[in-house]
Short mmCIF file of C-alpha atoms in Angstrom, two decimals:
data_model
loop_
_atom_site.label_atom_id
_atom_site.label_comp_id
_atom_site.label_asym_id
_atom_site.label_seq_id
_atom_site.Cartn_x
_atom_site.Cartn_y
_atom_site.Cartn_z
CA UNK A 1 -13.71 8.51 -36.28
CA UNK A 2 -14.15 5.22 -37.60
CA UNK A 3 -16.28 3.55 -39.84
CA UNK A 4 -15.71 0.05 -38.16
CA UNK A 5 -18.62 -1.53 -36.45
CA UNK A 6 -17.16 -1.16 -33.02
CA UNK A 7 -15.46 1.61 -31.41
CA UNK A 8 -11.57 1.46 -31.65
CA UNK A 9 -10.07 2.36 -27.81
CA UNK A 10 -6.89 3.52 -26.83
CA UNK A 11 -5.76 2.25 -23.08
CA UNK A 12 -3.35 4.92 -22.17
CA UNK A 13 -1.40 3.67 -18.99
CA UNK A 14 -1.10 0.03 -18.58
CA UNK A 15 -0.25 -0.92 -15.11
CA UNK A 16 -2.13 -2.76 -12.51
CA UNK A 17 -6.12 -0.90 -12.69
CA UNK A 18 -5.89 -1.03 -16.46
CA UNK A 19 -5.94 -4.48 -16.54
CA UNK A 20 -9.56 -4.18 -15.85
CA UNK A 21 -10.09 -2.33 -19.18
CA UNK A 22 -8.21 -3.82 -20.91
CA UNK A 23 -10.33 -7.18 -20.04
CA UNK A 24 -13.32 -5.09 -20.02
CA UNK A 25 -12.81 -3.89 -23.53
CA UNK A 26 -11.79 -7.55 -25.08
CA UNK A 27 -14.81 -9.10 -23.42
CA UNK A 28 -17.38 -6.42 -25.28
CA UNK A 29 -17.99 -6.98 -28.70
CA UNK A 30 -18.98 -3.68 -29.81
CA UNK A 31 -15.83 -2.59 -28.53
CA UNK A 32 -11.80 -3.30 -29.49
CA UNK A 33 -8.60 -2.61 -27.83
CA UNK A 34 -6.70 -0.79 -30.76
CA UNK A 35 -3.87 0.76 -29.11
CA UNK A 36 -1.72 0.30 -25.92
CA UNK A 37 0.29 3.99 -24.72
CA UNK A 38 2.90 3.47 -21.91
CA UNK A 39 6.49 4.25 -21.23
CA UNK A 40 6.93 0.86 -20.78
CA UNK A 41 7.06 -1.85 -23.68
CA UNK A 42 7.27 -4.84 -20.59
CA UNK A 43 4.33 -3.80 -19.84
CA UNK A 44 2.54 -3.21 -22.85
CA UNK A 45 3.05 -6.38 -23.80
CA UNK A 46 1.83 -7.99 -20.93
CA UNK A 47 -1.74 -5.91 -22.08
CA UNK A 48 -0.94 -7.44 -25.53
CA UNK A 49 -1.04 -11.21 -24.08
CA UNK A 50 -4.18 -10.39 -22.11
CA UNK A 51 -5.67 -9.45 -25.59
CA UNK A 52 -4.71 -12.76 -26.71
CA UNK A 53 -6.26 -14.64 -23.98
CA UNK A 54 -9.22 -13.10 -24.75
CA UNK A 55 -9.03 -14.11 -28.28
CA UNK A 56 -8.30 -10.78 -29.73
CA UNK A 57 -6.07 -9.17 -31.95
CA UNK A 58 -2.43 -7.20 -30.64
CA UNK A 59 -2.79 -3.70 -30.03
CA UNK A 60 -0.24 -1.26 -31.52
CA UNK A 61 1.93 -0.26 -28.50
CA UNK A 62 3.21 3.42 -28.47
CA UNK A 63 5.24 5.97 -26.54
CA UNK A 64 3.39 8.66 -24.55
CA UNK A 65 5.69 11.72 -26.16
CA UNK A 66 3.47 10.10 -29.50
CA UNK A 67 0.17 10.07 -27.81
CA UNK A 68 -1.44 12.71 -30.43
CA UNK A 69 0.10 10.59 -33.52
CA UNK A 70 -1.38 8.06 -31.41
CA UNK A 71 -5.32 8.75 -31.91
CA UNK A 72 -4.90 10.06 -35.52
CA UNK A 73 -3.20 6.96 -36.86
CA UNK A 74 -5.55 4.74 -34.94
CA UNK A 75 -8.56 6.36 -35.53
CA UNK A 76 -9.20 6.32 -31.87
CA UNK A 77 -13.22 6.71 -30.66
CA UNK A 78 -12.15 6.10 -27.04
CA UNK A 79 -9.87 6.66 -24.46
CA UNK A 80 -9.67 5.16 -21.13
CA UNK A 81 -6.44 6.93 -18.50
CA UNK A 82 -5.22 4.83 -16.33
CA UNK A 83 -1.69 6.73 -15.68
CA UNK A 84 -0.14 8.72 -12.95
CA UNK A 85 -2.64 11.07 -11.48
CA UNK A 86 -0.77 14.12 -12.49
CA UNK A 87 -0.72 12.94 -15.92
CA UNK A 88 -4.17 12.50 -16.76
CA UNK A 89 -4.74 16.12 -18.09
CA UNK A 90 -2.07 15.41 -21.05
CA UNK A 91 -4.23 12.69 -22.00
CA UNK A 92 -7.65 14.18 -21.45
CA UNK A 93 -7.16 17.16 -23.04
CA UNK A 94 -5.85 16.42 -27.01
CA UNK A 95 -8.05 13.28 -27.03
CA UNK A 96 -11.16 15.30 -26.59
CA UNK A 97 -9.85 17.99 -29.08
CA UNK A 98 -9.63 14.98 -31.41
CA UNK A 99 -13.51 14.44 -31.19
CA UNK A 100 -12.98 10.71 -28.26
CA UNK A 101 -15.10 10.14 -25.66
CA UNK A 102 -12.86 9.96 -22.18
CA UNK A 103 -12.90 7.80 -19.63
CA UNK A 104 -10.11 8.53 -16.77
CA UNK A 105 -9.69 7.02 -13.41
CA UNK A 106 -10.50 8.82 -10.28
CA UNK A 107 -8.89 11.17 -9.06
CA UNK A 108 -9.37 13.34 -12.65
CA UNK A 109 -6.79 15.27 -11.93
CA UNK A 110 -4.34 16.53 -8.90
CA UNK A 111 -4.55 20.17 -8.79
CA UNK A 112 -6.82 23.15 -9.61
CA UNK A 113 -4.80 24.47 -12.47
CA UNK A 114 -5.00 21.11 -14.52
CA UNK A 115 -8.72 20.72 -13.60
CA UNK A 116 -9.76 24.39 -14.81
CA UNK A 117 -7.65 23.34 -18.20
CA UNK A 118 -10.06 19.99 -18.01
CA UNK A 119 -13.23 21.57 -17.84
CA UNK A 120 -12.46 24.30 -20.33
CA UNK A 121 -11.85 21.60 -22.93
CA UNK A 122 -14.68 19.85 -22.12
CA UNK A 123 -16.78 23.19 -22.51
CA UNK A 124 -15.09 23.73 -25.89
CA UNK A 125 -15.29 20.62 -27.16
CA UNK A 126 -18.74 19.73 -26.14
CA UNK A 127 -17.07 16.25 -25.92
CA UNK A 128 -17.96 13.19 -22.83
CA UNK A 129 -15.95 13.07 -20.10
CA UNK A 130 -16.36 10.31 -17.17
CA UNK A 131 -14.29 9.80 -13.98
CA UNK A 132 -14.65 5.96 -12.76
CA UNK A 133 -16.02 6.44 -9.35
CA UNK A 134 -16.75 2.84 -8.93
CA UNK A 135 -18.24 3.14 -5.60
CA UNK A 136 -21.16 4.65 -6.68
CA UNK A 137 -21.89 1.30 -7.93
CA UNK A 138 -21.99 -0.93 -4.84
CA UNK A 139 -25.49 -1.92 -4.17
CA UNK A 140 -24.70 -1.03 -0.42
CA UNK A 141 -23.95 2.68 -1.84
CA UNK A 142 -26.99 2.78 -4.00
CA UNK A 143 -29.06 1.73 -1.52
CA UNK A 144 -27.82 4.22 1.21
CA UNK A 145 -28.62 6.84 -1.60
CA UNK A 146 -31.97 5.82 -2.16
CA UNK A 147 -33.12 6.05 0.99
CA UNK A 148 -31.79 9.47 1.78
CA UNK A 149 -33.41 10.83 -1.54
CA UNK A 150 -36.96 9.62 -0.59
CA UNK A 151 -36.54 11.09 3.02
CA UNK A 152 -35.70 7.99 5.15
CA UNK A 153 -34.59 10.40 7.85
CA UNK A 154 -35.77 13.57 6.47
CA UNK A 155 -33.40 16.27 5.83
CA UNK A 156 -29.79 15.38 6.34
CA UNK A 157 -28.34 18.06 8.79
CA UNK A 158 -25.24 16.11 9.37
CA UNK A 159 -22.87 13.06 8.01
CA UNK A 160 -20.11 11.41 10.23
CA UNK A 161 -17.42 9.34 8.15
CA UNK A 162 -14.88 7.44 9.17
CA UNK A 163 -12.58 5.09 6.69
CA UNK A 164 -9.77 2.79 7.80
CA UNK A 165 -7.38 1.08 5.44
CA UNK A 166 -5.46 -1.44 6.90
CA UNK A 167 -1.74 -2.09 7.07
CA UNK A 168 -1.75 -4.22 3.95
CA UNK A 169 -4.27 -1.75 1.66
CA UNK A 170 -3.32 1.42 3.51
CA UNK A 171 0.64 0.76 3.25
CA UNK A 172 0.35 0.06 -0.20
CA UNK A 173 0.38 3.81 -1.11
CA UNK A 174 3.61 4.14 1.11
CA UNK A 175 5.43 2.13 -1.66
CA UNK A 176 4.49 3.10 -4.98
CA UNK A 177 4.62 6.51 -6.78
CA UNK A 178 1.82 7.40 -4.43
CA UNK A 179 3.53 8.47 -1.99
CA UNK A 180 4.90 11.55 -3.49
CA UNK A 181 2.49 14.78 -3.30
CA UNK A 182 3.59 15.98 -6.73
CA UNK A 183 2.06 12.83 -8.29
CA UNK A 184 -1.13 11.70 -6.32
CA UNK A 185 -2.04 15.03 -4.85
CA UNK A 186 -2.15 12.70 -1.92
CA UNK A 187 -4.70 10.47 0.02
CA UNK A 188 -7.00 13.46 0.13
CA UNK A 189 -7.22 13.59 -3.36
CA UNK A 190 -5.92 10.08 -4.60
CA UNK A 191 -8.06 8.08 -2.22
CA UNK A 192 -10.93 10.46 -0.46
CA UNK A 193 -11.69 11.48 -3.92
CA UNK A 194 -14.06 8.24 -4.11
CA UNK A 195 -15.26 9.10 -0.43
CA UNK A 196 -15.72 13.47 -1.31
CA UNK A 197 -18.19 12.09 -4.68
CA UNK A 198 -19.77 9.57 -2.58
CA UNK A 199 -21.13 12.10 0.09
CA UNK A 200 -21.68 14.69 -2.81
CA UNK A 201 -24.10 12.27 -4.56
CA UNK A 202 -25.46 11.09 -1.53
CA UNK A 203 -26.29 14.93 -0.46
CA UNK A 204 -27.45 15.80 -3.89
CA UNK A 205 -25.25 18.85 -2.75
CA UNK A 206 -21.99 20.77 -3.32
CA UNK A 207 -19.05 21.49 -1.18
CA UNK A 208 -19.12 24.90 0.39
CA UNK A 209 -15.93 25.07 2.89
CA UNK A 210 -13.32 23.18 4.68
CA UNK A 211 -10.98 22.47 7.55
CA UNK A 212 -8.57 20.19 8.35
CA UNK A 213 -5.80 18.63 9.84
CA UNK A 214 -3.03 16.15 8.79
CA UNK A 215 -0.14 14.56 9.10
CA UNK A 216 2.58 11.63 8.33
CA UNK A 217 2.03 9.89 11.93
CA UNK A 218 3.04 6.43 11.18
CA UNK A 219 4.81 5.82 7.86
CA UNK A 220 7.65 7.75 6.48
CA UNK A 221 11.33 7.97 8.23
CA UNK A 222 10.91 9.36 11.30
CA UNK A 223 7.40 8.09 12.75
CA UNK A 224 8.80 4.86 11.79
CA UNK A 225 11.93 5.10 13.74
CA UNK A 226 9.60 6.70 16.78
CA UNK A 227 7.71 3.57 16.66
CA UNK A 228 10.47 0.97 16.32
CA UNK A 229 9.27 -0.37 13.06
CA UNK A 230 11.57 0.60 10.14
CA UNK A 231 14.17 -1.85 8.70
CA UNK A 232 16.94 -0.31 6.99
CA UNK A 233 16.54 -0.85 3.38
CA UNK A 234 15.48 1.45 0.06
CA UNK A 235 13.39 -1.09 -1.28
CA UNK A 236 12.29 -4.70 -0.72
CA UNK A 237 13.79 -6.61 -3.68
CA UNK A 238 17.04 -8.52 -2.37
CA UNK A 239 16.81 -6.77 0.80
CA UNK A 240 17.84 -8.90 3.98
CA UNK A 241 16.32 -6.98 6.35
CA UNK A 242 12.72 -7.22 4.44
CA UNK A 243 12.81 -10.74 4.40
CA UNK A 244 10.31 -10.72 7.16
CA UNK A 245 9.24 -7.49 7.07
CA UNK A 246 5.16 -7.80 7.69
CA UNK A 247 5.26 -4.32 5.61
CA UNK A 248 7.24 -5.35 2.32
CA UNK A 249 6.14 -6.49 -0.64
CA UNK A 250 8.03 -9.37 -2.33
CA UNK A 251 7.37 -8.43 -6.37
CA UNK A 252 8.92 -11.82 -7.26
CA UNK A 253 6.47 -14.09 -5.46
CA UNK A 254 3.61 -12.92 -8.01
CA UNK A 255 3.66 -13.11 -11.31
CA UNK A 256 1.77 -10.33 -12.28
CA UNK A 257 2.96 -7.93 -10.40
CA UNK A 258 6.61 -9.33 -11.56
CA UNK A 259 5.26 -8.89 -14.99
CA UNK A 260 4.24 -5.68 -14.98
CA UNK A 261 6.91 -3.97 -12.72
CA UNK A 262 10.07 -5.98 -11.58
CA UNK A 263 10.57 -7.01 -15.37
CA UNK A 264 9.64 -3.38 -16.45
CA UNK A 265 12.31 -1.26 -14.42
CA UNK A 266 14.25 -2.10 -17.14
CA UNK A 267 12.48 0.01 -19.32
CA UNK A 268 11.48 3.22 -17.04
CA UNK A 269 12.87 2.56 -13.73
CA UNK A 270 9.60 2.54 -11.36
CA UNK A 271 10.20 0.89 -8.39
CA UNK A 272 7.06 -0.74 -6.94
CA UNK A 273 8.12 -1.73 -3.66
CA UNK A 274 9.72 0.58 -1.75
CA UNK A 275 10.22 0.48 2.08
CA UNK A 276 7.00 2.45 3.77
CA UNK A 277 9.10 3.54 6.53
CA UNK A 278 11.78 5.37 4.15
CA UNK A 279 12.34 8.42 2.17
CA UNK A 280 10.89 10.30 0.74
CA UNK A 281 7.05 10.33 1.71
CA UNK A 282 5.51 13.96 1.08
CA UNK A 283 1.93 12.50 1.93
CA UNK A 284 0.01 12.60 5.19
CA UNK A 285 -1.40 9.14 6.46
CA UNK A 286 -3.74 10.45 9.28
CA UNK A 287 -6.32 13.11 8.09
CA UNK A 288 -9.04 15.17 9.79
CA UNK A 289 -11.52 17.05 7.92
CA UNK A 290 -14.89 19.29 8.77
CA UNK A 291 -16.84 20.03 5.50
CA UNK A 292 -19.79 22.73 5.44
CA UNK A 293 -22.01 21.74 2.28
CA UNK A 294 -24.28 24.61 0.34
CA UNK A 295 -27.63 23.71 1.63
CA UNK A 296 -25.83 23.80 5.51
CA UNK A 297 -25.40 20.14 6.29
CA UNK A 298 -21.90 19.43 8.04
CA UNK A 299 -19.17 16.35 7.26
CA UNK A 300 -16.32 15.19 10.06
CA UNK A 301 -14.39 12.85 7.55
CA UNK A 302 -11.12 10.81 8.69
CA UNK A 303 -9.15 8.70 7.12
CA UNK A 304 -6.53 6.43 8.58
CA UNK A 305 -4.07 4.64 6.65
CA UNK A 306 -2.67 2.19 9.32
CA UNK A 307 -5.79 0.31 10.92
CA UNK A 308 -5.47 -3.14 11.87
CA UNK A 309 -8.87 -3.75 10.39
CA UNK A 310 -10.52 -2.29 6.87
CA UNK A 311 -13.79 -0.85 6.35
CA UNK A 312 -15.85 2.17 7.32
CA UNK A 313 -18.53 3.85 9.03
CA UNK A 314 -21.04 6.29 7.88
CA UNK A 315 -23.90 7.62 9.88
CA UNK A 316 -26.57 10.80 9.27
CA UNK A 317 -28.24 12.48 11.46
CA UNK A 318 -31.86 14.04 9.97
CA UNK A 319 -34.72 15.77 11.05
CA UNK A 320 -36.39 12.31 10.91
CA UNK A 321 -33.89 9.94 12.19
CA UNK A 322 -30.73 8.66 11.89
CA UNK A 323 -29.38 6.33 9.10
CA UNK A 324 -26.03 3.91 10.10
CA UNK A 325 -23.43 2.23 7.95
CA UNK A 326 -21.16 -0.42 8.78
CA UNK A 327 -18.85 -2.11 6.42
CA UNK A 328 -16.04 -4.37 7.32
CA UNK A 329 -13.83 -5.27 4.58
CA UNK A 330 -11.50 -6.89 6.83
CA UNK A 331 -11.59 -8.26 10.13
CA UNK A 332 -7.52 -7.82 10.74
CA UNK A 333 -4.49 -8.64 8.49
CA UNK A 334 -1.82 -11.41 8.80
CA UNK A 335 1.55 -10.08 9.34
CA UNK A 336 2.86 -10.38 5.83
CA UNK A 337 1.50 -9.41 2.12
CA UNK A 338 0.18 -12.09 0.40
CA UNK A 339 -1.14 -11.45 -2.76
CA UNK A 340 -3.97 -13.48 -3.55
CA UNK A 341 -5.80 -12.19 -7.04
CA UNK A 342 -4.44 -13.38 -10.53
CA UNK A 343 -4.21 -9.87 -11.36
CA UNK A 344 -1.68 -8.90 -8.76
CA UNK A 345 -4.31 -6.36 -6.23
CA UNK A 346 -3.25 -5.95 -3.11
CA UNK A 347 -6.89 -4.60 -2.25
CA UNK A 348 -10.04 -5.06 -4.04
CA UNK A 349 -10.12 -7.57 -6.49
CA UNK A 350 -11.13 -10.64 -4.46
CA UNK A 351 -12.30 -10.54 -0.89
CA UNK A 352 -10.02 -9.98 2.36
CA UNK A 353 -9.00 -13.43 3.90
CA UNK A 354 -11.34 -12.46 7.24
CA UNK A 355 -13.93 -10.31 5.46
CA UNK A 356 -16.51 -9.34 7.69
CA UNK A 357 -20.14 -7.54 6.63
CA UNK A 358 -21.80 -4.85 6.47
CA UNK A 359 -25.00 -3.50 8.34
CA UNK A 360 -27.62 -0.82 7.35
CA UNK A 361 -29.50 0.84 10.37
CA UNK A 362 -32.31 3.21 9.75
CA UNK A 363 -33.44 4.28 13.17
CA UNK A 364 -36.37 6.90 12.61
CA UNK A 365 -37.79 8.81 15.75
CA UNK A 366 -40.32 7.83 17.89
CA UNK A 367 -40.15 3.69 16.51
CA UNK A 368 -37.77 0.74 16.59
CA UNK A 369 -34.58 0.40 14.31
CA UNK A 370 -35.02 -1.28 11.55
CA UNK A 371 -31.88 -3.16 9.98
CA UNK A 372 -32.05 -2.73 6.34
CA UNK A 373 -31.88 -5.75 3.64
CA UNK A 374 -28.33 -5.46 1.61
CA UNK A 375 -27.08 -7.14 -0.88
CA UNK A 376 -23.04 -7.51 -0.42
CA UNK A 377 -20.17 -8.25 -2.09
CA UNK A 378 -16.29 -8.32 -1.00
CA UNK A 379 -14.46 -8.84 -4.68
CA UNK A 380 -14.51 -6.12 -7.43
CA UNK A 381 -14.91 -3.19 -5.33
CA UNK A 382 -18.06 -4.14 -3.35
CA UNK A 383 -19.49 -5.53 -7.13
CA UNK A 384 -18.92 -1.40 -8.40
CA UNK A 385 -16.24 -2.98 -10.77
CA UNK A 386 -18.97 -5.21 -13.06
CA UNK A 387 -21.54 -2.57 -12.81
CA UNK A 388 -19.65 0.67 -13.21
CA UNK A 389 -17.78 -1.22 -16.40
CA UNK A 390 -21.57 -2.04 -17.70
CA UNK A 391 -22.50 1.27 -17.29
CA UNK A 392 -19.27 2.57 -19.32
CA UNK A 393 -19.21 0.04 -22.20
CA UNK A 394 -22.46 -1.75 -21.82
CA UNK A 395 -23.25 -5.56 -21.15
CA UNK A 396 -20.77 -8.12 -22.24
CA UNK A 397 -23.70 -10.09 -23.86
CA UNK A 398 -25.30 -6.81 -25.39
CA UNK A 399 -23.44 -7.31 -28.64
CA UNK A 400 -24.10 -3.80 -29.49
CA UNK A 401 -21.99 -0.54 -29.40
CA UNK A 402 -22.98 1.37 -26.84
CA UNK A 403 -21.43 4.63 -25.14
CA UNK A 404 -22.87 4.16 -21.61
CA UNK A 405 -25.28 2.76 -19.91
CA UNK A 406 -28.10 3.58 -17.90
CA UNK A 407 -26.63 4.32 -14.85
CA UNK A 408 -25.80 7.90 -14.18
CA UNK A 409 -21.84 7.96 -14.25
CA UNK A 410 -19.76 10.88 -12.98
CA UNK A 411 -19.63 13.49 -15.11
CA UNK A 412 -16.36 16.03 -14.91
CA UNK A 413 -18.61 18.19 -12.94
CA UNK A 414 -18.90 15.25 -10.42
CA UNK A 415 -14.79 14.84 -10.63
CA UNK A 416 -14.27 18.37 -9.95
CA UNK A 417 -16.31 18.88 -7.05
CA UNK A 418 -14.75 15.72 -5.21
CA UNK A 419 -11.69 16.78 -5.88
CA UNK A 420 -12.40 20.24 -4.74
CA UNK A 421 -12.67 19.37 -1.13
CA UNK A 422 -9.49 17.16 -1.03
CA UNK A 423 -7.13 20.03 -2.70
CA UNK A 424 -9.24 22.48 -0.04
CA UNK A 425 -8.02 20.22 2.56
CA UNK A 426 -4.47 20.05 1.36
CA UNK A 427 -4.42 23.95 1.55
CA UNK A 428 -5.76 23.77 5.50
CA UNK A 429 -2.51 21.17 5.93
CA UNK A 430 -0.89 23.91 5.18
CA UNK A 431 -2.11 27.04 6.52
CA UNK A 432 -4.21 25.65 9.22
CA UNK A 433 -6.86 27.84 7.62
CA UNK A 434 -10.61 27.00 6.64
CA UNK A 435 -10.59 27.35 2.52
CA UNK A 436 -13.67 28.25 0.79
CA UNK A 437 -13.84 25.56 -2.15
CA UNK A 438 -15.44 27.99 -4.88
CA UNK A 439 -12.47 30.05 -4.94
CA UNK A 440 -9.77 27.12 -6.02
CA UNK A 441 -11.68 25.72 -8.67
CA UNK A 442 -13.93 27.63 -10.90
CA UNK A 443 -16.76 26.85 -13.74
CA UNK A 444 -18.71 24.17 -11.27
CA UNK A 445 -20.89 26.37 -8.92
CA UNK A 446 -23.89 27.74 -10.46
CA UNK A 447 -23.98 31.31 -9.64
#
């Protein structure tokens, strides 16, 4: 490790999210940016100019086949993942062996065979591992958890949860590399991951068992052509026909996202913007899913990937009341995709163009509802972003070197277990079965 008076970080995976670490990192004085790992120089060096901006010093830019040369040369003290889902574990794994501390982006991994090679690392290393559930940072989320730990509504018995992701946010993962199984373990474990940890820390509990049902109802080929919405074209890029497709994305009309993937198929030949409505899509967009929890409390969970509006509902029922969530991220969508933030988001960065609010309701028995005080925020991820990234690195004013903060971060316990009840619903796709969670993933029940 290194001797240097701040801690020398390795960004592994430079695409779109690790921008934000990559900005995170410059902004922190106790921390540097030492080394940039992609397949793609393009885009390392658009990392490279962010470092300038920011006043600091290039990173050295390697291959990922080098990754192990990689944090010995660099005497590397931490590594953020911000790849390809499947892909984290090759990362993970030899940079705790080599003594880092790990930070990877949610999901930690895709399946249970890469996840029990995860935690048995982290076991025999003894080494820090955090997965960058940024949700558990919105105030909104914090406060929801605080009053179900000091008995708001008693004990929960049950949780309804609905989430909606519109056509601009919820197509998005039609285009990109998400859309294949085999990379994001799909929306159950790419996207519901966040949702899964969110009711696990809410609970205080564990995932027992779960059912489900899904399928590819509106994207892909087929549904498309059943609905009368697919254009013939691969991808959007110089297409005709997606001209004025309200479902393609137009790479060229942003410069970051130009930046980091149009000029880069050069060097690996990702395409960023292919048509929703083609082939092939091995992920479901319409999901279903009952989850029993240890202590006997019950989840319905859906997610739909095609709403015309964004946001979510969450509502528990206890032996003392009932408490009620309502956030609206987005009131509806314009026909087209407009990319508004500078660092090319579709979703998340800056706030929806009709942004609505969000409501608390705690409606105990026997008295009046009372709607609950919340403090809100549309850009960063609800305000998770700036909070989960002080929490990681510490204050951008602290000055000091810091590990994490005081926040309680997810721990690869925490990623586990979320992603536990995703791959469990996966295998109910499947077999149209109810799947215990304990047996797919072992070393995070206590016995």
């Amino acid at each position: 490790m290194s001797r240097t008076p701040f801690l020398r970080a390795a960004v592994v995976g430079t695409g779109h999210r690790a921008q934000l670490y990559t900005r995170a990192l410059a902004a922190r004085p106790g921390h540097r940016v030492a080394a940039l790992c992609d397949p793609s120089p393009t885009r390392m060096a658009f990392h490279n100019r962010l470092l300038a901006e920011a006043g600091e010093s290039a990173a050295t830019q390697w291959e990922p086949e080098r990754f192990t040369d990689l944090l010995a040369k660099e005497d590397i003290d931490e590594v953020v993942v911000t790849t390809v889902d499947a892909a984290h574990d090759h990362y993970i794994v030899p940079a705790l062996k080599a003594g880092c501390r790990v930070v990877t982006e949610k999901p930690m991994t895709v399946d249970a065979d890469r996840c029990a090679r995860i935690l048995d690392t982290v076991r025999e290393t003894g080494n820090s591992l955090t997965v960058a559930f940024n949700y558990r940072f919105n105030p909104v989320h914090e406060k929801v958890r605080a009053l179900l730990a000091e008995g708001a509504i008693g004990e929960v018995v049950s949780v309804h949860f609905e989430w909606l992701l519109d056509t601009r946010h919820g197509a998005d993962y039609f285009r990109r590399w998400h859309r294949d199984k085999r990379s994001s373990g799909g929306l159950m474990v790419h996207k519901s991951s966040h949702h899964f940890d969110l009711v696990n820390w809410w609970l205080a509990d564990v995932p027992h068992e779960v059912f489900g049902y899904g399928r590819l109802a509106f994207y892909g080929s087929a549904a498309g052509e059943r609905h009368g919405l697919r254009r013939d074209y691969e991808r959007a890029h110089g297409a005709a026909p997606a001209a004025d497709d309200p479902f393609a994305l137009d790479l060229a009309a942003d410069d970051t996202l130009r930046a980091l993937y149009l000029d880069a198929e050069q060097d690996d030949g990702y395409v960023r913007d292919r048509n929703v409505f083609g082939e092939p899509v091995t992920i479901e967009d319409d999901m279903a899913v009952l989850v029993r929890y240890t202590r006997g409390a019950t989840m319905t969970y859906h997610l739909t990937a095609y709403s015309p509006w964004e946001g979510y509902r969450v509502m528990f029922n206890g032996s003392a009341g009932r408490l009620e969530l309502e956030v609206e991220e987005s009131r509806w969508q314009r026909p087209s995709t407009r990319i508004t933030s500078g660092t090319g988001a579709v979703h998340g960065d800056t706030a929806a163009e009709h942004a609505g609010g969000a409501r608390l309701t705690l409606r105990p028995l026997w008295e009046p509802p009372v709607e609950v005080p919340l403090v809100t925020e549309h850009e960063a991820h609800g305000g998770g972003d700036p909070r989960m990234l002080d929490a990681l690195f510490g204050p951008v004013d602290a000055g000091t070197v810091t590990r994490e903060g005081a926040h309680p971060t997810a721990t690869e316990r925490d990623g586990a277990l979320a992603l536990a009840v995703g791959l469990a619903a996966n295998r109910c796709f499947e077999t149209g079965r109810p799947v215990a969670v304990r047996a797919l993933i072992r070393g995070v029940w206590d016995d």
